[in-house]
Amino acid sequence: MVFSHIEQDIGGHHIYGSLEEVSDKYKYSHRDFNFYRRLLDLFAKGQDLSLLADTKQATGNDWDLDKWKFVPIAHRVYVEQPDIKWYIFLEADAYMGWSNLLELLSKFDPDKPWYLGATHFYGDVAFAHGGMGYIISNGAMRMLDTIWNPQNIAWWERRTAAGCCGDVELAAVLQEAGVNITGIPGLYGESLSWFEWGESKWCEPALSWHHVKAHDMESLWQFETQRLADNETHYVYRDLFHKLVKSHLASTRSDWDNVSRDRVYTGPSGLHGDEDRRYPLRSKWGRLSDDEKEEQRVELNDEQKKDIESYGTYTKETRWDELSDEEKETGRMSECETVQDWMSHYAKTELP
């Protein structure tokens, strides 16, 4: 099932309205719905909805609507499909590794009240981060449905109006129904380019990625479907690295942005002496904050961008074929002696 702001049919597919079950009291008067009301007005008049793209700040930010969607969507999918074993919730820019997920879910009983995801905390509420994807069992959905009454709906709407986030509100409603989160690994909140490839996760199965661009989504899908065609079992981060990352590594890169969250420093030779005089921009760039770099990058010409060079990325992985047998024996990042199958742990997991 696909959800959006407005219920409609597109290209032969039915799109469900994510806010249909919110009471009119909020939809037609609360400030969080300013953008929604403008959207409905344009839709009713048959006008171009993209006209609102540059006016969100003036009419009520679209983000304000996000917190209202999670609980109604959860209840709506159960009403529409009450016999499904597992309800898997994904945002449009998230990718889920289906072969790994199905292997994991085989360890759980869907008739029991499971709420699975990457555990985060907001005050005293433990919740599954929405962007990474989360899974609710049929047993948990039945418990949610038992408390779906006018009194509890009014309580949830008051909470949401004063709250911050839809995934937090969903967790609070599930807690009210007696369902608590069980945290699972393998759910990652960023894309492949942000992932810290290293030994700590090298031999673990991967489940989901967030903020995934269309071309990366396609690459992940092709990678997974090829493995299925080859009758290969669930995959680990090592497999993703070898197929999707390794071939793109280079010793250095120009016009480099290593997506750091703080300051970025170039090689020591670029910070003093002759290198400073030869590459003044490189020396200066390494001392800038992220915000400063974003402001100045748009003003750089092509030659200046080439001066922003990465550290060498000539790692043990990129020269694996050049290593001796002894080096390969100690090069644990390249081959997994055993797969760290944390999935088997859940065969004995008890409900929280």
GROMACS .gro file of C-alpha atoms in nm:
model
  352
    1MET     CA    1   0.000   0.000   0.000
    2VAL     CA    2   0.125   0.347  -0.094
    3PHE     CA    3   0.029   0.652   0.111
    4SER     CA    4   0.042   1.023   0.032
    5HIS     CA    5  -0.131   1.341   0.143
    6ILE     CA    6  -0.427   1.293  -0.091
    7GLU     CA    7  -0.617   0.974  -0.175
    8GLN     CA    8  -0.621   0.928  -0.551
    9ASP     CA    9  -0.537   0.692  -0.839
   10ILE     CA   10  -0.212   0.734  -1.032
   11GLY     CA   11  -0.111   0.515  -1.325
   12GLY     CA   12  -0.348   0.237  -1.230
   13HIS     CA   13  -0.231   0.233  -0.867
   14HIS     CA   14  -0.447   0.344  -0.576
   15ILE     CA   15  -0.276   0.593  -0.344
   16TYR     CA   16  -0.422   0.599   0.007
   17GLY     CA   17  -0.467   0.922   0.201
   18SER     CA   18  -0.239   0.923   0.504
   19LEU     CA   19  -0.449   1.177   0.694
   20GLU     CA   20  -0.799   1.044   0.628
   21GLU     CA   21  -0.848   0.922   0.986
   22VAL     CA   22  -0.744   1.250   1.151
   23SER     CA   23  -1.048   1.431   1.291
   24ASP     CA   24  -1.182   1.736   1.107
   25LYS     CA   25  -1.121   1.942   1.421
   26TYR     CA   26  -0.749   1.933   1.344
   27LYS     CA   27  -0.746   1.894   0.966
   28TYR     CA   28  -0.951   2.207   0.903
   29SER     CA   29  -0.834   2.439   1.179
   30HIS     CA   30  -0.495   2.340   1.325
   31ARG     CA   31  -0.190   2.532   1.197
   32ASP     CA   32  -0.001   2.207   1.126
   33PHE     CA   33  -0.245   2.149   0.840
   34ASN     CA   34  -0.204   2.485   0.663
   35PHE     CA   35  -0.007   2.322   0.383
   36TYR     CA   36  -0.252   2.031   0.363
   37ARG     CA   37  -0.549   2.265   0.322
   38ARG     CA   38  -0.373   2.454   0.042
   39LEU     CA   39  -0.292   2.122  -0.123
   40LEU     CA   40  -0.655   2.009  -0.109
   41ASP     CA   41  -0.769   2.339  -0.256
   42LEU     CA   42  -0.534   2.312  -0.555
   43PHE     CA   43  -0.622   1.946  -0.607
   44ALA     CA   44  -0.996   2.020  -0.607
   45LYS     CA   45  -0.940   2.290  -0.871
   46GLY     CA   46  -0.727   2.060  -1.086
   47GLN     CA   47  -0.426   2.288  -1.061
   48ASP     CA   48  -0.054   2.209  -1.058
   49LEU     CA   49   0.035   2.091  -0.707
   50SER     CA   50   0.402   2.176  -0.762
   51LEU     CA   51   0.300   2.542  -0.728
   52LEU     CA   52   0.327   2.487  -0.353
   53ALA     CA   53   0.687   2.370  -0.371
   54ASP     CA   54   0.831   2.713  -0.294
   55THR     CA   55   0.562   2.828  -0.053
   56LYS     CA   56   0.579   2.570   0.226
   57GLN     CA   57   0.735   2.808   0.474
   58ALA     CA   58   0.461   3.065   0.414
   59THR     CA   59   0.169   2.825   0.435
   60GLY     CA   60   0.283   2.583   0.705
   61ASN     CA   61   0.577   2.349   0.657
   62ASP     CA   62   0.507   2.005   0.512
   63TRP     CA   63   0.721   1.859   0.793
   64ASP     CA   64   0.449   1.958   1.041
   65LEU     CA   65   0.220   1.706   0.871
   66ASP     CA   66   0.464   1.419   0.902
   67LYS     CA   67   0.396   1.355   1.271
   68TRP     CA   68   0.025   1.310   1.200
   69LYS     CA   69   0.068   1.028   0.946
   70PHE     CA   70   0.223   0.739   1.136
   71VAL     CA   71  -0.065   0.629   1.358
   72PRO     CA   72  -0.346   0.664   1.097
   73ILE     CA   73  -0.137   0.476   0.839
   74ALA     CA   74  -0.072   0.191   1.082
   75HIS     CA   75  -0.442   0.154   1.161
   76ARG     CA   76  -0.551   0.193   0.797
   77VAL     CA   77  -0.325  -0.085   0.668
   78TYR     CA   78  -0.463  -0.321   0.932
   79VAL     CA   79  -0.822  -0.233   0.841
   80GLU     CA   80  -0.749  -0.288   0.470
   81GLN     CA   81  -0.531  -0.599   0.515
   82PRO     CA   82  -0.615  -0.762   0.853
   83ASP     CA   83  -0.463  -1.103   0.773
   84ILE     CA   84  -0.107  -1.004   0.682
   85LYS     CA   85   0.160  -1.162   0.905
   86TRP     CA   86   0.400  -0.866   0.902
   87TYR     CA   87   0.342  -0.497   0.827
   88ILE     CA   88   0.661  -0.334   0.698
   89PHE     CA   89   0.672   0.046   0.687
   90LEU     CA   90   0.917   0.226   0.460
   91GLU     CA   91   0.959   0.584   0.346
   92ALA     CA   92   1.007   0.663  -0.021
   93ASP     CA   93   1.383   0.717   0.015
   94ALA     CA   94   1.450   0.399   0.216
   95TYR     CA   95   1.568   0.064   0.082
   96MET     CA   96   1.500  -0.266   0.260
   97GLY     CA   97   1.705  -0.578   0.191
   98TRP     CA   98   1.417  -0.821   0.144
   99SER     CA   99   1.611  -1.146   0.149
  100ASN     CA  100   1.778  -1.051   0.477
  101LEU     CA  101   1.453  -0.922   0.626
  102LEU     CA  102   1.261  -1.239   0.544
  103GLU     CA  103   1.538  -1.446   0.699
  104LEU     CA  104   1.517  -1.236   1.015
  105LEU     CA  105   1.137  -1.243   1.040
  106SER     CA  106   1.140  -1.621   1.017
  107LYS     CA  107   1.279  -1.615   1.373
  108PHE     CA  108   0.967  -1.442   1.509
  109ASP     CA  109   0.606  -1.551   1.561
  110PRO     CA  110   0.380  -1.296   1.383
  111ASP     CA  111   0.087  -1.384   1.609
  112LYS     CA  112   0.276  -1.235   1.902
  113PRO     CA  113   0.290  -0.855   1.953
  114TRP     CA  114   0.622  -0.760   1.791
  115TYR     CA  115   0.726  -0.403   1.711
  116LEU     CA  116   1.072  -0.417   1.551
  117GLY     CA  117   1.308  -0.137   1.452
  118ALA     CA  118   1.614   0.072   1.534
  119THR     CA  119   1.557   0.182   1.893
  120HIS     CA  120   1.573   0.553   1.975
  121PHE     CA  121   1.448   0.745   2.277
  122TYR     CA  122   1.242   1.060   2.315
  123GLY     CA  123   1.186   1.128   2.683
  124ASP     CA  124   1.044   0.808   2.829
  125VAL     CA  125   0.926   0.676   2.492
  126ALA     CA  126   1.137   0.410   2.320
  127PHE     CA  127   1.051   0.418   1.950
  128ALA     CA  128   1.158   0.275   1.615
  129HIS     CA  129   1.314   0.540   1.393
  130GLY     CA  130   1.078   0.588   1.099
  131GLY     CA  131   1.340   0.665   0.836
  132MET     CA  132   1.516   0.332   0.881
  133GLY     CA  133   1.197   0.130   0.844
  134TYR     CA  134   1.008  -0.061   1.110
  135ILE     CA  135   0.801  -0.379   1.129
  136ILE     CA  136   0.482  -0.453   1.324
  137SER     CA  137   0.340  -0.803   1.359
  138ASN     CA  138  -0.022  -0.902   1.309
  139GLY     CA  139  -0.044  -0.972   1.681
  140ALA     CA  140   0.064  -0.616   1.763
  141MET     CA  141  -0.178  -0.469   1.509
  142ARG     CA  142  -0.467  -0.657   1.667
  143MET     CA  143  -0.377  -0.502   2.002
  144LEU     CA  144  -0.362  -0.157   1.843
  145ASP     CA  145  -0.706  -0.211   1.689
  146THR     CA  146  -0.858  -0.300   2.027
  147ILE     CA  147  -0.783   0.047   2.165
  148TRP     CA  148  -0.892   0.235   1.851
  149ASN     CA  149  -1.188   0.423   1.998
  150PRO     CA  150  -1.293   0.791   2.014
  151GLN     CA  151  -1.144   0.844   2.360
  152ASN     CA  152  -0.800   0.713   2.266
  153ILE     CA  153  -0.806   0.885   1.928
  154ALA     CA  154  -0.869   1.218   2.104
  155TRP     CA  155  -0.581   1.142   2.344
  156TRP     CA  156  -0.347   1.061   2.055
  157GLU     CA  157  -0.441   1.377   1.863
  158ARG     CA  158  -0.374   1.596   2.167
  159ARG     CA  159  -0.036   1.428   2.208
  160THR     CA  160   0.049   1.472   1.841
  161ALA     CA  161  -0.050   1.840   1.831
  162ALA     CA  162   0.199   1.909   2.111
  163GLY     CA  163   0.456   1.648   2.007
  164CYS     CA  164   0.750   1.641   1.771
  165CYS     CA  165   0.752   1.330   1.561
  166GLY     CA  166   0.522   1.069   1.413
  167ASP     CA  167   0.741   0.771   1.494
  168VAL     CA  168   0.743   0.878   1.860
  169GLU     CA  169   0.363   0.911   1.863
  170LEU     CA  170   0.319   0.568   1.705
  171ALA     CA  171   0.539   0.413   1.973
  172ALA     CA  172   0.338   0.589   2.245
  173VAL     CA  173   0.011   0.455   2.104
  174LEU     CA  174   0.156   0.104   2.076
  175GLN     CA  175   0.276   0.127   2.436
  176GLU     CA  176  -0.076   0.225   2.538
  177ALA     CA  177  -0.193  -0.094   2.364
  178GLY     CA  178   0.067  -0.299   2.551
  179VAL     CA  179   0.323  -0.331   2.270
  180ASN     CA  180   0.687  -0.232   2.327
  181ILE     CA  181   0.974  -0.207   2.084
  182THR     CA  182   1.233  -0.478   2.024
  183GLY     CA  183   1.548  -0.328   1.877
  184ILE     CA  184   1.713  -0.503   1.583
  185PRO     CA  185   2.050  -0.428   1.415
  186GLY     CA  186   2.115  -0.384   1.046
  187LEU     CA  187   1.892  -0.077   1.005
  188TYR     CA  188   2.102   0.220   0.895
  189GLY     CA  189   1.986   0.581   0.894
  190GLU     CA  190   2.190   0.702   0.597
  191SER     CA  191   2.289   0.599   0.247
  192LEU     CA  192   2.580   0.381   0.134
  193SER     CA  193   2.804   0.685   0.092
  194TRP     CA  194   2.771   0.773   0.462
  195PHE     CA  195   2.832   0.425   0.597
  196GLU     CA  196   3.148   0.369   0.805
  197TRP     CA  197   3.287   0.057   0.642
  198GLY     CA  198   3.495  -0.134   0.897
  199GLU     CA  199   3.550  -0.454   1.090
  200SER     CA  200   3.280  -0.391   1.349
  201LYS     CA  201   3.001  -0.464   1.097
  202TRP     CA  202   3.195  -0.629   0.814
  203CYS     CA  203   3.046  -0.975   0.857
  204GLU     CA  204   2.697  -0.877   0.973
  205PRO     CA  205   2.379  -0.891   0.760
  206ALA     CA  206   2.249  -0.554   0.635
  207LEU     CA  207   1.879  -0.467   0.643
  208SER     CA  208   1.794  -0.110   0.545
  209TRP     CA  209   1.935   0.221   0.423
  210HIS     CA  210   1.785   0.569   0.439
  211HIS     CA  211   1.822   0.883   0.223
  212VAL     CA  212   1.889   0.656  -0.075
  213LYS     CA  213   1.901   0.826  -0.415
  214ALA     CA  214   1.734   0.667  -0.717
  215HIS     CA  215   2.054   0.535  -0.876
  216ASP     CA  216   2.166   0.377  -0.547
  217MET     CA  217   1.820   0.226  -0.504
  218GLU     CA  218   1.855   0.066  -0.846
  219SER     CA  219   2.206  -0.062  -0.766
  220LEU     CA  220   2.093  -0.220  -0.440
  221TRP     CA  221   1.795  -0.384  -0.610
  222GLN     CA  222   2.009  -0.524  -0.892
  223PHE     CA  223   2.263  -0.652  -0.640
  224GLU     CA  224   1.997  -0.833  -0.441
  225THR     CA  225   1.806  -0.978  -0.735
  226GLN     CA  226   2.128  -1.113  -0.885
  227ARG     CA  227   2.209  -1.289  -0.558
  228LEU     CA  228   1.862  -1.442  -0.553
  229ALA     CA  229   1.906  -1.556  -0.914
  230ASP     CA  230   2.233  -1.721  -0.811
  231ASN     CA  231   2.057  -1.895  -0.517
  232GLU     CA  232   2.280  -1.719  -0.266
  233THR     CA  233   2.167  -1.674   0.094
  234HIS     CA  234   2.143  -1.351   0.290
  235TYR     CA  235   2.431  -1.108   0.242
  236VAL     CA  236   2.658  -0.909   0.473
  237TYR     CA  237   2.819  -0.565   0.455
  238ARG     CA  238   3.133  -0.723   0.306
  239ASP     CA  239   2.932  -0.834   0.002
  240LEU     CA  240   2.787  -0.488  -0.050
  241PHE     CA  241   3.131  -0.330  -0.025
  242HIS     CA  242   3.286  -0.558  -0.285
  243LYS     CA  243   3.001  -0.514  -0.535
  244LEU     CA  244   2.893  -0.153  -0.488
  245VAL     CA  245   3.176   0.042  -0.326
  246LYS     CA  246   3.520  -0.103  -0.393
  247SER     CA  247   3.526  -0.035  -0.767
  248HIS     CA  248   3.464   0.337  -0.705
  249LEU     CA  249   3.763   0.387  -0.473
  250ALA     CA  250   4.058   0.588  -0.602
  251SER     CA  251   4.388   0.695  -0.449
  252THR     CA  252   4.273   1.058  -0.445
  253ARG     CA  253   3.975   1.260  -0.568
  254SER     CA  254   3.943   1.622  -0.671
  255ASP     CA  255   3.644   1.842  -0.591
  256TRP     CA  256   3.614   1.625  -0.282
  257ASP     CA  257   3.335   1.634  -0.025
  258ASN     CA  258   3.373   1.357   0.232
  259VAL     CA  259   3.036   1.439   0.394
  260SER     CA  260   3.191   1.498   0.734
  261ARG     CA  261   2.970   1.644   1.003
  262ASP     CA  262   3.239   1.866   1.150
  263ARG     CA  263   3.563   2.006   1.010
  264VAL     CA  264   3.759   1.839   0.732
  265TYR     CA  265   4.137   1.840   0.715
  266THR     CA  266   4.346   1.769   0.407
  267GLY     CA  267   4.686   1.596   0.410
  268PRO     CA  268   4.963   1.750   0.626
  269SER     CA  269   5.159   1.861   0.317
  270GLY     CA  270   4.872   2.086   0.224
  271LEU     CA  271   4.875   2.280   0.549
  272HIS     CA  272   5.211   2.455   0.544
  273GLY     CA  273   5.514   2.571   0.345
  274ASP     CA  274   5.536   2.531  -0.032
  275GLU     CA  275   5.210   2.336  -0.047
  276ASP     CA  276   5.034   2.624   0.123
  277ARG     CA  277   5.164   2.864  -0.141
  278ARG     CA  278   5.093   2.627  -0.433
  279TYR     CA  279   4.745   2.527  -0.312
  280PRO     CA  280   4.613   2.813  -0.098
  281LEU     CA  281   4.251   2.705  -0.138
  282ARG     CA  282   4.324   2.350  -0.018
  283SER     CA  283   4.494   2.484   0.294
  284LYS     CA  284   4.210   2.723   0.369
  285TRP     CA  285   3.937   2.470   0.286
  286GLY     CA  286   4.051   2.221   0.546
  287ARG     CA  287   3.989   2.472   0.822
  288LEU     CA  288   3.632   2.559   0.727
  289SER     CA  289   3.319   2.428   0.895
  290ASP     CA  290   3.051   2.244   0.697
  291ASP     CA  291   2.828   2.551   0.680
  292GLU     CA  292   3.115   2.769   0.561
  293LYS     CA  293   3.209   2.517   0.292
  294GLU     CA  294   2.851   2.494   0.166
  295GLU     CA  295   2.835   2.872   0.135
  296GLN     CA  296   3.166   2.899  -0.050
  297ARG     CA  297   3.149   2.590  -0.273
  298VAL     CA  298   2.891   2.749  -0.504
  299GLU     CA  299   3.138   3.031  -0.581
  300LEU     CA  300   3.426   2.803  -0.685
  301ASN     CA  301   3.523   2.756  -1.049
  302ASP     CA  302   3.624   2.419  -1.195
  303GLU     CA  303   3.997   2.477  -1.140
  304GLN     CA  304   3.943   2.574  -0.778
  305LYS     CA  305   3.732   2.264  -0.718
  306LYS     CA  306   4.018   2.045  -0.841
  307ASP     CA  307   4.235   2.196  -0.568
  308ILE     CA  308   4.009   2.044  -0.299
  309GLU     CA  309   4.167   1.701  -0.284
  310SER     CA  310   4.097   1.403  -0.062
  311TYR     CA  311   4.334   1.215   0.159
  312GLY     CA  312   4.466   0.900  -0.007
  313THR     CA  313   4.209   0.618   0.002
  314TYR     CA  314   4.458   0.345  -0.082
  315THR     CA  315   4.333   0.097   0.177
  316LYS     CA  316   4.397  -0.267   0.249
  317GLU     CA  317   4.079  -0.348   0.060
  318THR     CA  318   4.181  -0.176  -0.263
  319ARG     CA  319   4.508  -0.375  -0.288
  320TRP     CA  320   4.384  -0.713  -0.164
  321ASP     CA  321   4.522  -0.898  -0.466
  322GLU     CA  322   4.867  -0.756  -0.395
  323LEU     CA  323   4.889  -0.888  -0.038
  324SER     CA  324   5.094  -1.189   0.064
  325ASP     CA  325   4.925  -1.497   0.211
  326GLU     CA  326   5.039  -1.388   0.556
  327GLU     CA  327   4.892  -1.041   0.507
  328LYS     CA  328   4.568  -1.191   0.382
  329GLU     CA  329   4.555  -1.412   0.692
  330THR     CA  330   4.555  -1.102   0.911
  331GLY     CA  331   4.344  -0.893   0.672
  332ARG     CA  332   4.015  -0.977   0.837
  333MET     CA  333   3.833  -0.696   0.665
  334SER     CA  334   3.854  -0.875   0.333
  335GLU     CA  335   3.721  -1.222   0.402
  336CYS     CA  336   3.485  -1.339   0.676
  337GLU     CA  337   3.592  -1.664   0.836
  338THR     CA  338   3.243  -1.690   0.981
  339VAL     CA  339   2.940  -1.473   0.924
  340GLN     CA  340   2.831  -1.300   1.242
  341ASP     CA  341   2.474  -1.421   1.216
  342TRP     CA  342   2.294  -1.212   1.475
  343MET     CA  343   1.970  -1.329   1.316
  344SER     CA  344   1.997  -1.663   1.497
  345HIS     CA  345   1.989  -1.475   1.827
  346TYR     CA  346   1.623  -1.387   1.771
  347ALA     CA  347   1.513  -1.749   1.767
  348LYS     CA  348   1.523  -1.724   2.147
  349THR     CA  349   1.417  -1.362   2.188
  350GLU     CA  350   1.146  -1.296   2.444
  351LEU     CA  351   0.895  -1.013   2.422
  352PRO     CA  352   1.001  -0.700   2.613
   0.00000   0.00000   0.00000
